Amino acid sequence: FPYAKKGTLGLNQKTGGPAKLCSSQFILSKFIAILGATLYLPVISKLVDVFVCDFQTSPWVLSKDSSQECFGDNHLIMMAVAGVGIVIYYPLATFMYPNVQFQDRGADLKFSPTYLA
């Protein structure tokens, strides 16, 4: 993430303030937030569902899709793709999202301090 490295993620390039609603910075920071936080559990759940078989039936089938036989040719391909997806997505979403969120300058609270006496 080059913007996170430069410390400009979520900022307007011209003014240095928070990015406007339709700018690429705003869309990028919100996309990262949605992919890293909101969709984390559904994505991981779908990737792990490929490995859950129902061994009470004969032949063994997937728990979520009873038309798919476990350890058949299609299932092995699905397991390989899901395994690669888990290996890529889990570390990115778990470890990198909090770091990118910390670098998102558009998420900083900006206010002028006032005191009542």
PDB file of C-alpha atoms in Angstrom:
ATOM      1  CA  PHE A   1       0.000   0.000   0.000  1.00  0.00           C
ATOM      2  CA  PRO A   2       1.984   2.992  -1.225  1.00  0.00           C
ATOM      3  CA  TYR A   3      -0.384   5.514   0.378  1.00  0.00           C
ATOM      4  CA  ALA A   4       0.002   3.884   3.778  1.00  0.00           C
ATOM      5  CA  LYS A   5       3.766   3.896   3.405  1.00  0.00           C
ATOM      6  CA  LYS A   6       3.749   7.629   2.534  1.00  0.00           C
ATOM      7  CA  GLY A   7       1.278   8.367   5.337  1.00  0.00           C
ATOM      8  CA  THR A   8      -1.325   9.840   2.981  1.00  0.00           C
ATOM      9  CA  LEU A   9      -3.981   7.104   3.051  1.00  0.00           C
ATOM     10  CA  GLY A  10      -7.401   8.709   3.393  1.00  0.00           C
ATOM     11  CA  LEU A  11      -6.136  12.247   2.782  1.00  0.00           C
ATOM     12  CA  ASN A  12      -6.901  14.690   0.009  1.00  0.00           C
ATOM     13  CA  GLN A  13      -3.667  15.048  -1.982  1.00  0.00           C
ATOM     14  CA  LYS A  14      -4.159  18.776  -2.589  1.00  0.00           C
ATOM     15  CA  THR A  15      -5.391  20.070   0.753  1.00  0.00           C
ATOM     16  CA  GLY A  16      -4.048  17.459   3.163  1.00  0.00           C
ATOM     17  CA  GLY A  17      -7.481  17.214   4.812  1.00  0.00           C
ATOM     18  CA  PRO A  18      -9.812  14.224   4.842  1.00  0.00           C
ATOM     19  CA  ALA A  19     -10.593  12.814   1.388  1.00  0.00           C
ATOM     20  CA  LYS A  20     -13.842  13.850  -0.288  1.00  0.00           C
ATOM     21  CA  LEU A  21     -16.680  11.375  -0.776  1.00  0.00           C
ATOM     22  CA  CYS A  22     -16.031  10.428  -4.436  1.00  0.00           C
ATOM     23  CA  SER A  23     -12.224  10.566  -4.400  1.00  0.00           C
ATOM     24  CA  SER A  24     -10.017   7.540  -4.983  1.00  0.00           C
ATOM     25  CA  GLN A  25      -8.482   7.943  -1.507  1.00  0.00           C
ATOM     26  CA  PHE A  26     -11.898   7.787   0.157  1.00  0.00           C
ATOM     27  CA  ILE A  27     -12.975   4.769  -1.889  1.00  0.00           C
ATOM     28  CA  LEU A  28      -9.666   2.961  -1.243  1.00  0.00           C
ATOM     29  CA  SER A  29      -9.788   3.507   2.512  1.00  0.00           C
ATOM     30  CA  LYS A  30     -13.426   2.372   2.722  1.00  0.00           C
ATOM     31  CA  PHE A  31     -12.733  -0.661   0.504  1.00  0.00           C
ATOM     32  CA  ILE A  32      -9.908  -1.722   2.818  1.00  0.00           C
ATOM     33  CA  ALA A  33     -12.175  -1.220   5.840  1.00  0.00           C
ATOM     34  CA  ILE A  34     -14.987  -3.296   4.336  1.00  0.00           C
ATOM     35  CA  LEU A  35     -12.713  -6.087   3.119  1.00  0.00           C
ATOM     36  CA  GLY A  36     -10.660  -6.239   6.297  1.00  0.00           C
ATOM     37  CA  ALA A  37     -13.350  -5.875   8.927  1.00  0.00           C
ATOM     38  CA  THR A  38     -16.907  -6.301   7.685  1.00  0.00           C
ATOM     39  CA  LEU A  39     -16.315  -9.180   5.290  1.00  0.00           C
ATOM     40  CA  TYR A  40     -13.681 -10.953   7.401  1.00  0.00           C
ATOM     41  CA  LEU A  41     -15.962 -13.527   9.022  1.00  0.00           C
ATOM     42  CA  PRO A  42     -18.070 -14.330   5.914  1.00  0.00           C
ATOM     43  CA  VAL A  43     -14.985 -14.775   3.719  1.00  0.00           C
ATOM     44  CA  ILE A  44     -13.154 -16.993   6.214  1.00  0.00           C
ATOM     45  CA  SER A  45     -16.369 -18.950   6.850  1.00  0.00           C
ATOM     46  CA  LYS A  46     -16.894 -19.662   3.135  1.00  0.00           C
ATOM     47  CA  LEU A  47     -13.276 -20.702   2.698  1.00  0.00           C
ATOM     48  CA  VAL A  48     -13.422 -23.101   5.672  1.00  0.00           C
ATOM     49  CA  ASP A  49     -16.824 -24.540   4.612  1.00  0.00           C
ATOM     50  CA  VAL A  50     -15.081 -26.344   1.750  1.00  0.00           C
ATOM     51  CA  PHE A  51     -13.293 -28.574   4.270  1.00  0.00           C
ATOM     52  CA  VAL A  52     -16.401 -29.600   6.280  1.00  0.00           C
ATOM     53  CA  CYS A  53     -17.743 -32.973   5.180  1.00  0.00           C
ATOM     54  CA  ASP A  54     -20.725 -34.945   6.471  1.00  0.00           C
ATOM     55  CA  PHE A  55     -19.386 -38.392   7.335  1.00  0.00           C
ATOM     56  CA  GLN A  56     -22.788 -39.717   8.510  1.00  0.00           C
ATOM     57  CA  THR A  57     -23.946 -40.254   4.933  1.00  0.00           C
ATOM     58  CA  SER A  58     -22.695 -42.656   2.320  1.00  0.00           C
ATOM     59  CA  PRO A  59     -21.033 -41.467   0.123  1.00  0.00           C
ATOM     60  CA  TRP A  60     -19.508 -38.641   2.125  1.00  0.00           C
ATOM     61  CA  VAL A  61     -20.739 -35.230   0.995  1.00  0.00           C
ATOM     62  CA  LEU A  62     -20.048 -31.617   1.845  1.00  0.00           C
ATOM     63  CA  SER A  63     -22.140 -30.297   4.731  1.00  0.00           C
ATOM     64  CA  LYS A  64     -23.135 -27.128   2.850  1.00  0.00           C
ATOM     65  CA  ASP A  65     -23.634 -28.778  -0.556  1.00  0.00           C
ATOM     66  CA  SER A  66     -24.997 -32.330  -0.464  1.00  0.00           C
ATOM     67  CA  SER A  67     -24.559 -32.690  -4.226  1.00  0.00           C
ATOM     68  CA  GLN A  68     -20.757 -32.455  -3.880  1.00  0.00           C
ATOM     69  CA  GLU A  69     -18.999 -35.701  -2.939  1.00  0.00           C
ATOM     70  CA  CYS A  70     -16.107 -35.326  -0.509  1.00  0.00           C
ATOM     71  CA  PHE A  71     -12.597 -35.990  -1.783  1.00  0.00           C
ATOM     72  CA  GLY A  72     -13.766 -36.260  -5.381  1.00  0.00           C
ATOM     73  CA  ASP A  73     -11.923 -34.482  -8.194  1.00  0.00           C
ATOM     74  CA  ASN A  74     -13.963 -31.271  -7.905  1.00  0.00           C
ATOM     75  CA  HIS A  75     -13.691 -31.249  -4.123  1.00  0.00           C
ATOM     76  CA  LEU A  76      -9.910 -31.589  -4.197  1.00  0.00           C
ATOM     77  CA  ILE A  77      -9.708 -28.606  -6.565  1.00  0.00           C
ATOM     78  CA  MET A  78     -12.040 -26.610  -4.305  1.00  0.00           C
ATOM     79  CA  MET A  79      -9.922 -27.543  -1.280  1.00  0.00           C
ATOM     80  CA  ALA A  80      -6.741 -26.414  -3.036  1.00  0.00           C
ATOM     81  CA  VAL A  81      -8.264 -23.072  -4.069  1.00  0.00           C
ATOM     82  CA  ALA A  82      -9.732 -22.488  -0.601  1.00  0.00           C
ATOM     83  CA  GLY A  83      -6.411 -23.414   1.013  1.00  0.00           C
ATOM     84  CA  VAL A  84      -4.571 -20.864  -1.122  1.00  0.00           C
ATOM     85  CA  GLY A  85      -7.282 -18.309  -0.326  1.00  0.00           C
ATOM     86  CA  ILE A  86      -6.902 -18.901   3.404  1.00  0.00           C
ATOM     87  CA  VAL A  87      -3.114 -18.687   3.222  1.00  0.00           C
ATOM     88  CA  ILE A  88      -3.349 -15.343   1.395  1.00  0.00           C
ATOM     89  CA  TYR A  89      -6.420 -13.695   2.965  1.00  0.00           C
ATOM     90  CA  TYR A  90      -6.040 -14.651   6.636  1.00  0.00           C
ATOM     91  CA  PRO A  91      -2.651 -12.984   7.262  1.00  0.00           C
ATOM     92  CA  LEU A  92      -3.569  -9.940   5.193  1.00  0.00           C
ATOM     93  CA  ALA A  93      -6.889  -9.377   6.935  1.00  0.00           C
ATOM     94  CA  THR A  94      -5.689 -10.307  10.418  1.00  0.00           C
ATOM     95  CA  PHE A  95      -2.315  -8.634  10.637  1.00  0.00           C
ATOM     96  CA  MET A  96      -2.207  -5.993   7.918  1.00  0.00           C
ATOM     97  CA  TYR A  97      -5.681  -4.446   8.336  1.00  0.00           C
ATOM     98  CA  PRO A  98      -5.002  -2.992  11.807  1.00  0.00           C
ATOM     99  CA  ASN A  99      -1.720  -1.534  10.553  1.00  0.00           C
ATOM    100  CA  VAL A 100      -3.363  -0.006   7.485  1.00  0.00           C
ATOM    101  CA  GLN A 101      -6.194   1.293   9.654  1.00  0.00           C
ATOM    102  CA  PHE A 102      -3.654   2.983  11.908  1.00  0.00           C
ATOM    103  CA  GLN A 103      -2.070   4.607   8.837  1.00  0.00           C
ATOM    104  CA  ASP A 104      -5.436   5.867   7.515  1.00  0.00           C
ATOM    105  CA  ARG A 105      -5.215   9.598   8.154  1.00  0.00           C
ATOM    106  CA  GLY A 106      -8.800  10.074   6.991  1.00  0.00           C
ATOM    107  CA  ALA A 107      -9.984   8.150  10.068  1.00  0.00           C
ATOM    108  CA  ASP A 108      -8.244  10.511  12.488  1.00  0.00           C
ATOM    109  CA  LEU A 109     -10.484  12.684  14.613  1.00  0.00           C
ATOM    110  CA  LYS A 110      -9.823  16.286  13.832  1.00  0.00           C
ATOM    111  CA  PHE A 111     -11.179  18.924  16.146  1.00  0.00           C
ATOM    112  CA  SER A 112     -10.062  22.151  17.668  1.00  0.00           C
ATOM    113  CA  PRO A 113      -9.813  21.842  21.431  1.00  0.00           C
ATOM    114  CA  THR A 114     -12.006  24.206  23.396  1.00  0.00           C
ATOM    115  CA  TYR A 115     -12.322  24.473  27.112  1.00  0.00           C
ATOM    116  CA  LEU A 116     -15.197  25.686  29.185  1.00  0.00           C
ATOM    117  CA  ALA A 117     -14.216  27.590  32.285  1.00  0.00           C
TER     118      ALA A 117
END
